[in-house]
Short mmCIF file of C-alpha atoms in Angstrom, two decimals:
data_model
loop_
_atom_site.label_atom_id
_atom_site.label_comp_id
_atom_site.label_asym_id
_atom_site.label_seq_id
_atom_site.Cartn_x
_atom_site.Cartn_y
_atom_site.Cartn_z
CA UNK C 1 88.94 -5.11 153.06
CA UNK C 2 87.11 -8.04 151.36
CA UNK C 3 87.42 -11.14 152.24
CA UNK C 4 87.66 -12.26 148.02
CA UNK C 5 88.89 -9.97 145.05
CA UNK C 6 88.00 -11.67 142.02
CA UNK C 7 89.81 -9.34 138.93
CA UNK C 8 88.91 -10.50 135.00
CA UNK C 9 90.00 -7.60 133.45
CA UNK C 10 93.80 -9.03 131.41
CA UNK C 11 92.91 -12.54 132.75
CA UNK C 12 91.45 -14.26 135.83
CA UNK C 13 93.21 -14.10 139.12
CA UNK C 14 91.62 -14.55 142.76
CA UNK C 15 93.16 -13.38 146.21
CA UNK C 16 92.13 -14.05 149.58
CA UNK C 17 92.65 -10.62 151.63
CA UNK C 18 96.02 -9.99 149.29
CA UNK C 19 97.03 -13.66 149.02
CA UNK C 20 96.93 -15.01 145.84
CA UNK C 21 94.70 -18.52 145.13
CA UNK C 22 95.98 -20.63 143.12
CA UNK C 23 93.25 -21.94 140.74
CA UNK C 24 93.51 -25.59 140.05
CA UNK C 25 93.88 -26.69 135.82
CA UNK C 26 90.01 -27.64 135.91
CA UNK C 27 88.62 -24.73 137.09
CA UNK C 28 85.71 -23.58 135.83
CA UNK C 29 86.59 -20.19 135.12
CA UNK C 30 83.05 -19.81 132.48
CA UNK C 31 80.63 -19.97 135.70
CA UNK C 32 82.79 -17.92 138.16
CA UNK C 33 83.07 -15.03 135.02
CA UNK C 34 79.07 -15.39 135.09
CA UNK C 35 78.87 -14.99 138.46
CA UNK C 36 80.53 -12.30 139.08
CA UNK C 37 78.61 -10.14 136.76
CA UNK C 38 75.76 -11.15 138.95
CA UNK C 39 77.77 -10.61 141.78
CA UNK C 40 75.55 -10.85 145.37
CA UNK C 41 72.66 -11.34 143.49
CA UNK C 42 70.96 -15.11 143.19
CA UNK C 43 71.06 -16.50 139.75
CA UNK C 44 68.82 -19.36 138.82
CA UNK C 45 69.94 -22.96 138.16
CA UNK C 46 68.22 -23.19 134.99
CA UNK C 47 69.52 -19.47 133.40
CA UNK C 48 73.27 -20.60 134.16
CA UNK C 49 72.78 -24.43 132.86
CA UNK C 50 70.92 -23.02 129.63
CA UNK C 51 73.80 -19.77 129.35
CA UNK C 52 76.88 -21.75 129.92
CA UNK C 53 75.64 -24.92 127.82
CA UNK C 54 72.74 -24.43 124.96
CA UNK C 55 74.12 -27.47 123.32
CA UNK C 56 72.99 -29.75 125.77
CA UNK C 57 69.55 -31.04 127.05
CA UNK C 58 68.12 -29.75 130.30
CA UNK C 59 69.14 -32.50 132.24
CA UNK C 60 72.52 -32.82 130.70
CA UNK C 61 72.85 -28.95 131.34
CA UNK C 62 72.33 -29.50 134.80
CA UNK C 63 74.61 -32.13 135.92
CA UNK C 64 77.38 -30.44 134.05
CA UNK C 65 76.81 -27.28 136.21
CA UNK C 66 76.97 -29.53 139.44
CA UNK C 67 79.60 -30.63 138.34
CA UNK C 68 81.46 -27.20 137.76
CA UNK C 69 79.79 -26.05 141.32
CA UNK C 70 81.26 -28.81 143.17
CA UNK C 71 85.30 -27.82 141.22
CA UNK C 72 84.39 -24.03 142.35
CA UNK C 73 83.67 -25.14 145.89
CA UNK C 74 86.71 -27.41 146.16
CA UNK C 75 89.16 -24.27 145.96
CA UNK C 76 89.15 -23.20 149.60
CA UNK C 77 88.84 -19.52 149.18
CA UNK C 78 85.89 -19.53 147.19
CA UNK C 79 83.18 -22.37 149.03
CA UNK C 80 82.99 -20.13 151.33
CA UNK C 81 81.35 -17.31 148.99
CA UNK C 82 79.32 -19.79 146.93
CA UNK C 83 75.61 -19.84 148.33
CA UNK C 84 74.01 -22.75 146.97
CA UNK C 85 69.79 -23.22 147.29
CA UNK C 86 67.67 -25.96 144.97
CA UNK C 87 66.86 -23.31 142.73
CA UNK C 88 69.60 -20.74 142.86
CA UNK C 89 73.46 -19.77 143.25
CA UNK C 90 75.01 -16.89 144.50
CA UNK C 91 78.53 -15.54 144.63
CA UNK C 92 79.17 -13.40 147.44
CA UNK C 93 77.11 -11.63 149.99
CA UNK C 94 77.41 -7.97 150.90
CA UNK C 95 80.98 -6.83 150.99
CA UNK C 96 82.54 -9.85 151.19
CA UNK C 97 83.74 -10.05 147.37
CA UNK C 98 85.03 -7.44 145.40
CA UNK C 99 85.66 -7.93 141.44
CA UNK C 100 86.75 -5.35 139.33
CA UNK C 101 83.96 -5.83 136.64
CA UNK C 102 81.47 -3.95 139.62
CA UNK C 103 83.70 -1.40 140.73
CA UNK C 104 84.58 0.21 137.02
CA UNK C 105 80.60 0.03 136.44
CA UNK C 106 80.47 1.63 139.77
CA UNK C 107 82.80 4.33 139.36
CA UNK C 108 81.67 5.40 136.11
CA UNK C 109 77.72 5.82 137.71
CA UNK C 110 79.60 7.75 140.54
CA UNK C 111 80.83 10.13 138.00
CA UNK C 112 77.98 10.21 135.79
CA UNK C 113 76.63 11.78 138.91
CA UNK C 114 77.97 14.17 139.68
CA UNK C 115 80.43 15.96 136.30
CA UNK C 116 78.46 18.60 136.22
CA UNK C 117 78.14 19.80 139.70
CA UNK C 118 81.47 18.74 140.85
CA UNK C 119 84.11 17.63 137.80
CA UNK C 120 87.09 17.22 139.60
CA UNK C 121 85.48 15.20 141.88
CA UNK C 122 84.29 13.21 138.59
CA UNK C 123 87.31 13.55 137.33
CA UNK C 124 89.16 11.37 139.82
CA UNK C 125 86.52 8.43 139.73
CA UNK C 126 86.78 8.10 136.26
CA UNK C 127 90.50 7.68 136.83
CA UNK C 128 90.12 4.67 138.85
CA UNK C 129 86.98 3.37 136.29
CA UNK C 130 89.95 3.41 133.72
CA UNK C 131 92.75 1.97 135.55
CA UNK C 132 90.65 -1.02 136.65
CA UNK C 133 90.54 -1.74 132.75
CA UNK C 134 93.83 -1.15 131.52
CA UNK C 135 95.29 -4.54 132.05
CA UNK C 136 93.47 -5.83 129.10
CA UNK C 137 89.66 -7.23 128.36
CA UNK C 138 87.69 -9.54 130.30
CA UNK C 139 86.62 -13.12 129.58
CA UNK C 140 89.08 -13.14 126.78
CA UNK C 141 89.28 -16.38 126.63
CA UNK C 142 86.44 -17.68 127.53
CA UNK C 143 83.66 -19.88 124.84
CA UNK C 144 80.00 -18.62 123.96
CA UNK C 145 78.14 -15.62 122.96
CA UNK C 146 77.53 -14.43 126.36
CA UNK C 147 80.89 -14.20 127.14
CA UNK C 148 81.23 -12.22 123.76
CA UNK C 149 78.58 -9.94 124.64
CA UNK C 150 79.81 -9.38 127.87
CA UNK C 151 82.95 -8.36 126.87
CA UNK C 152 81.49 -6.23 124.41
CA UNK C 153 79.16 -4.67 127.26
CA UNK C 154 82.17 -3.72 129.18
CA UNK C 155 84.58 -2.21 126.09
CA UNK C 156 81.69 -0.17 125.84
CA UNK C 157 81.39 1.10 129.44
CA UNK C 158 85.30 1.38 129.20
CA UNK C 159 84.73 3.65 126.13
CA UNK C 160 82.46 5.81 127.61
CA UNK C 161 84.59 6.61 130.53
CA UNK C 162 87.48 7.32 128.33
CA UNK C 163 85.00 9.92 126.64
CA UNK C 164 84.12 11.50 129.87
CA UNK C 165 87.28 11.67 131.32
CA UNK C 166 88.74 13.43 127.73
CA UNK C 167 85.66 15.87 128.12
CA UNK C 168 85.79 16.84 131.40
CA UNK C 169 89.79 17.61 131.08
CA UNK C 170 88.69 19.86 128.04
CA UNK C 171 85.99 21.31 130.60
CA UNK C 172 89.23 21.68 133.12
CA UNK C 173 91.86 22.87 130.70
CA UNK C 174 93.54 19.41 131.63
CA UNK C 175 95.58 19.21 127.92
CA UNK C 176 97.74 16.45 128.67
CA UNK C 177 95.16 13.96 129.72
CA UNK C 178 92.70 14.60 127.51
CA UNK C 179 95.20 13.74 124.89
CA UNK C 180 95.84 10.56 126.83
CA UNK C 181 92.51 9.33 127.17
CA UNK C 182 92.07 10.08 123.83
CA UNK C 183 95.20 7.99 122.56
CA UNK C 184 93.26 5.04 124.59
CA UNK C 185 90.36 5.41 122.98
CA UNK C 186 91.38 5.44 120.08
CA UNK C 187 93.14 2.86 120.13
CA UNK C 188 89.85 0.87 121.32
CA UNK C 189 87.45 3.17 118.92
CA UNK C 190 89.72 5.00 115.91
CA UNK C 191 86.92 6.09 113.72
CA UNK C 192 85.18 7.63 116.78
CA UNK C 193 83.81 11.03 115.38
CA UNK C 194 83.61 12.71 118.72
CA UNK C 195 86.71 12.18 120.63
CA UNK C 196 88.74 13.52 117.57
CA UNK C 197 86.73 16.73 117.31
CA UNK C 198 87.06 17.00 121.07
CA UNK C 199 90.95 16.90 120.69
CA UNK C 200 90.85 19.58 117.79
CA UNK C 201 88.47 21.86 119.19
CA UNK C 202 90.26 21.78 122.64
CA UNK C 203 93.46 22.60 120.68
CA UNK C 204 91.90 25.58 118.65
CA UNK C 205 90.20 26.61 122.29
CA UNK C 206 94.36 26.40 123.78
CA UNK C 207 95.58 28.48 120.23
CA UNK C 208 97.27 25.19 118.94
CA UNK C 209 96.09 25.82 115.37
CA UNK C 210 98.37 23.90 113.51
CA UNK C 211 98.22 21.11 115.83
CA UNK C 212 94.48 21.01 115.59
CA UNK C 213 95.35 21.23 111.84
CA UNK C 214 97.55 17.96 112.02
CA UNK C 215 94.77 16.03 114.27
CA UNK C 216 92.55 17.20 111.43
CA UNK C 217 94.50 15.93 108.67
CA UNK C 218 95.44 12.71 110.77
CA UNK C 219 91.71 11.67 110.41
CA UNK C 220 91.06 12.60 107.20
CA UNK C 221 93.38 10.22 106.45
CA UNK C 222 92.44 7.36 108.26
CA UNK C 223 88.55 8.17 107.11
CA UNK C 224 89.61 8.42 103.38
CA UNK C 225 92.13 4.82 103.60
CA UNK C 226 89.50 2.65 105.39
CA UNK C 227 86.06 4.10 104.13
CA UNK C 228 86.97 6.49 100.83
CA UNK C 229 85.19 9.32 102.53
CA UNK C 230 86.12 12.37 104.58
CA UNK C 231 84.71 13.38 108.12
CA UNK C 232 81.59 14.14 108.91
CA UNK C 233 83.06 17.75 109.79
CA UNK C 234 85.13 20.46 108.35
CA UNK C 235 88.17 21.65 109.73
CA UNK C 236 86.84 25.23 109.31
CA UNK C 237 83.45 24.26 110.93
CA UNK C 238 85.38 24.23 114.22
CA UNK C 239 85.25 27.61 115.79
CA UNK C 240 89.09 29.25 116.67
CA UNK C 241 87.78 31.81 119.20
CA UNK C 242 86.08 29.62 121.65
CA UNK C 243 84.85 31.34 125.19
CA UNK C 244 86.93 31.22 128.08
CA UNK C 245 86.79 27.68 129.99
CA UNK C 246 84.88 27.88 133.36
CA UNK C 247 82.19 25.62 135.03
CA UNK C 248 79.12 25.65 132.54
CA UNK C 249 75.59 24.28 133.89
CA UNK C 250 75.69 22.68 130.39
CA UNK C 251 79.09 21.65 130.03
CA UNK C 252 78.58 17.66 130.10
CA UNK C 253 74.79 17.75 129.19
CA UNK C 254 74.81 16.16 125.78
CA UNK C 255 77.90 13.45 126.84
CA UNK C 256 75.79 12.60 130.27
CA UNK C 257 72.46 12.35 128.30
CA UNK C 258 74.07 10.09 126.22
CA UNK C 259 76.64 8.22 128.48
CA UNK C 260 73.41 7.68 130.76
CA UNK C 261 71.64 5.76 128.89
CA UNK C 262 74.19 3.44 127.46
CA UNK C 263 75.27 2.87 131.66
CA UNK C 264 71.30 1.80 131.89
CA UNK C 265 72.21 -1.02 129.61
CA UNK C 266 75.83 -1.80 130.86
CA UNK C 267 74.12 -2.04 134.26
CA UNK C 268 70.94 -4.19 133.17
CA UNK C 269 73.61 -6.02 130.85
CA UNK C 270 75.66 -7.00 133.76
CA UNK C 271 72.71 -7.54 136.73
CA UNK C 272 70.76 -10.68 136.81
CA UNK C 273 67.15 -10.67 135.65
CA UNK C 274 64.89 -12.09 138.40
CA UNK C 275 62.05 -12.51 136.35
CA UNK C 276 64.03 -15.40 134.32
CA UNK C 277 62.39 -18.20 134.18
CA UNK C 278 64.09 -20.58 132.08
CA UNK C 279 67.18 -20.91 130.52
CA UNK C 280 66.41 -19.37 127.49
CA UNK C 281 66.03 -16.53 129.32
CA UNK C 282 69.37 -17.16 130.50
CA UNK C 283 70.45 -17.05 126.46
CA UNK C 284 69.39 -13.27 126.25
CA UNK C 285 70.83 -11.93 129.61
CA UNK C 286 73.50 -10.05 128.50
CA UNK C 287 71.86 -8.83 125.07
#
């Protein structure tokens, strides 16, 4: 068990081994929400000063993270996991911290891994990936564009496990939750092209026709209101007949290819650059 669980995902909250901390009204919630997406890693001074205030001059910059350093350090649970050098902070060191932001990144890299060989196995990590972000987005209500980004970043990884999970229950003949991954994201996504034909063509693949037929119509609809144009696909582009479903060596290829490179950037998005080396660097560490 960790020592800290730091959770951002529908709003900041802290507990110390299941005990929640009670943050006091001046916390500075912007620097421990950049933090933690550099969590155990040492971020420099002058990238946090020149990410968490552009508007102000270097020296300005500075003092005012100090200043937030010495409000996160006076909450007792967290001075403990706050490693200070002349150059450098850190939040956490080895296991000692968990935060939710890491372990849905982690997850979905776990079952990037390993859907092809072993989709249930997938299957069940993804689960967790998604639960972690159900409660709502992170850094909602936090100031500046790397907050922004960041959230954007992680809506984004949050998407793409959605898509995996609603591919590899197609893959599994797993109806229900395909459907149910799909209704989420949707709801994040509705004009994505390919979780709606995934739903159809898993429906014509189950010999739902006129359900397929409905989903069809469904986003025509939507397509035609908001952009005045029709899918990029025909309803009778979609073959009925499809083969028997059974573990495929190419089952996930195209999704992983694709899911695989936008993790590259969700994980370079959320990791600290060492190479930063002033705080404009700081400025682009999330683009």
């Amino acid at each position: 068990m960790p020592d800290l669980t730091i959770r951002h995902f529908g709003g900041l909250s802290l507990a110390s081994r299941k005990t929640p901390v009670q943050l006091p009204g001046d916390f500075p919630a912007p620097l421990l929400g950049f933090l933690t997406l550099h969590l155990g890693k040492p971020v420099a001074r002058s990238m946090i000063a020149g990410t968490l205030w552009p508007d102000l001059s270097e020296h300005r910059a500075r003092r005012a993270l100090s200043t937030a350093l010495w409000r996160l350090t006076s909450v007792e649970a967290l001075a403990p996991h706050i490693l200070r050098s002349r150059k450098s902070v850190r939040l956490g060191r080895g296991a000692s911290v968990w935060s939710d932001l890491s372990a849905m990144t982690r997850h979905l890299a776990r079952s990037l891994g390993c859907a092809s060989r072993a989709p249930r196995q997938a299957a069940a990590r993804l689960e967790r990936a998604i639960a972690l972000a159900e409660g709502g987005p992170a850094f909602a209500e936090l100031p500046g564009d790397w907050a922004a980004e960041a959230r954007f970043t992680l809506e984004n990884a949050q998407c793409d496990a959605l898509f995996l999970g609603a591919r590899i229950a197609s893959e599994l003949g797993c109806g229900e939750r395909l459907n149910r991954y799909a209704a989420r994201l949707l709801r994040l996504e509705p004009y994505r092209e390919d979780i709606r034909r995934l739903q159809i063509e898993h429906a014509l693949a189950d010999g739902h026709r006129l359900f397929a037929r409905h989903l069809y119509e469904q986003y025509v609809a939507i397509m035609e209101r908001e952009f005045g144009e029709r899918p990029g696909f025909a309803f009778a582009d979609l073959a009925p007949d499809q083969p028997e479903r059974g573990a495929r060596p190419d089952a996930f290829g195209p999704a992983l290819s694709a899911i695989r490179a936008r993790l590259g950037r969700v994980e370079r998005a959320l990791a600290e650059r060492p190479n930063a080396r002033d705080a404009g660097a700081g400025r682009t560490a999330l683009a």
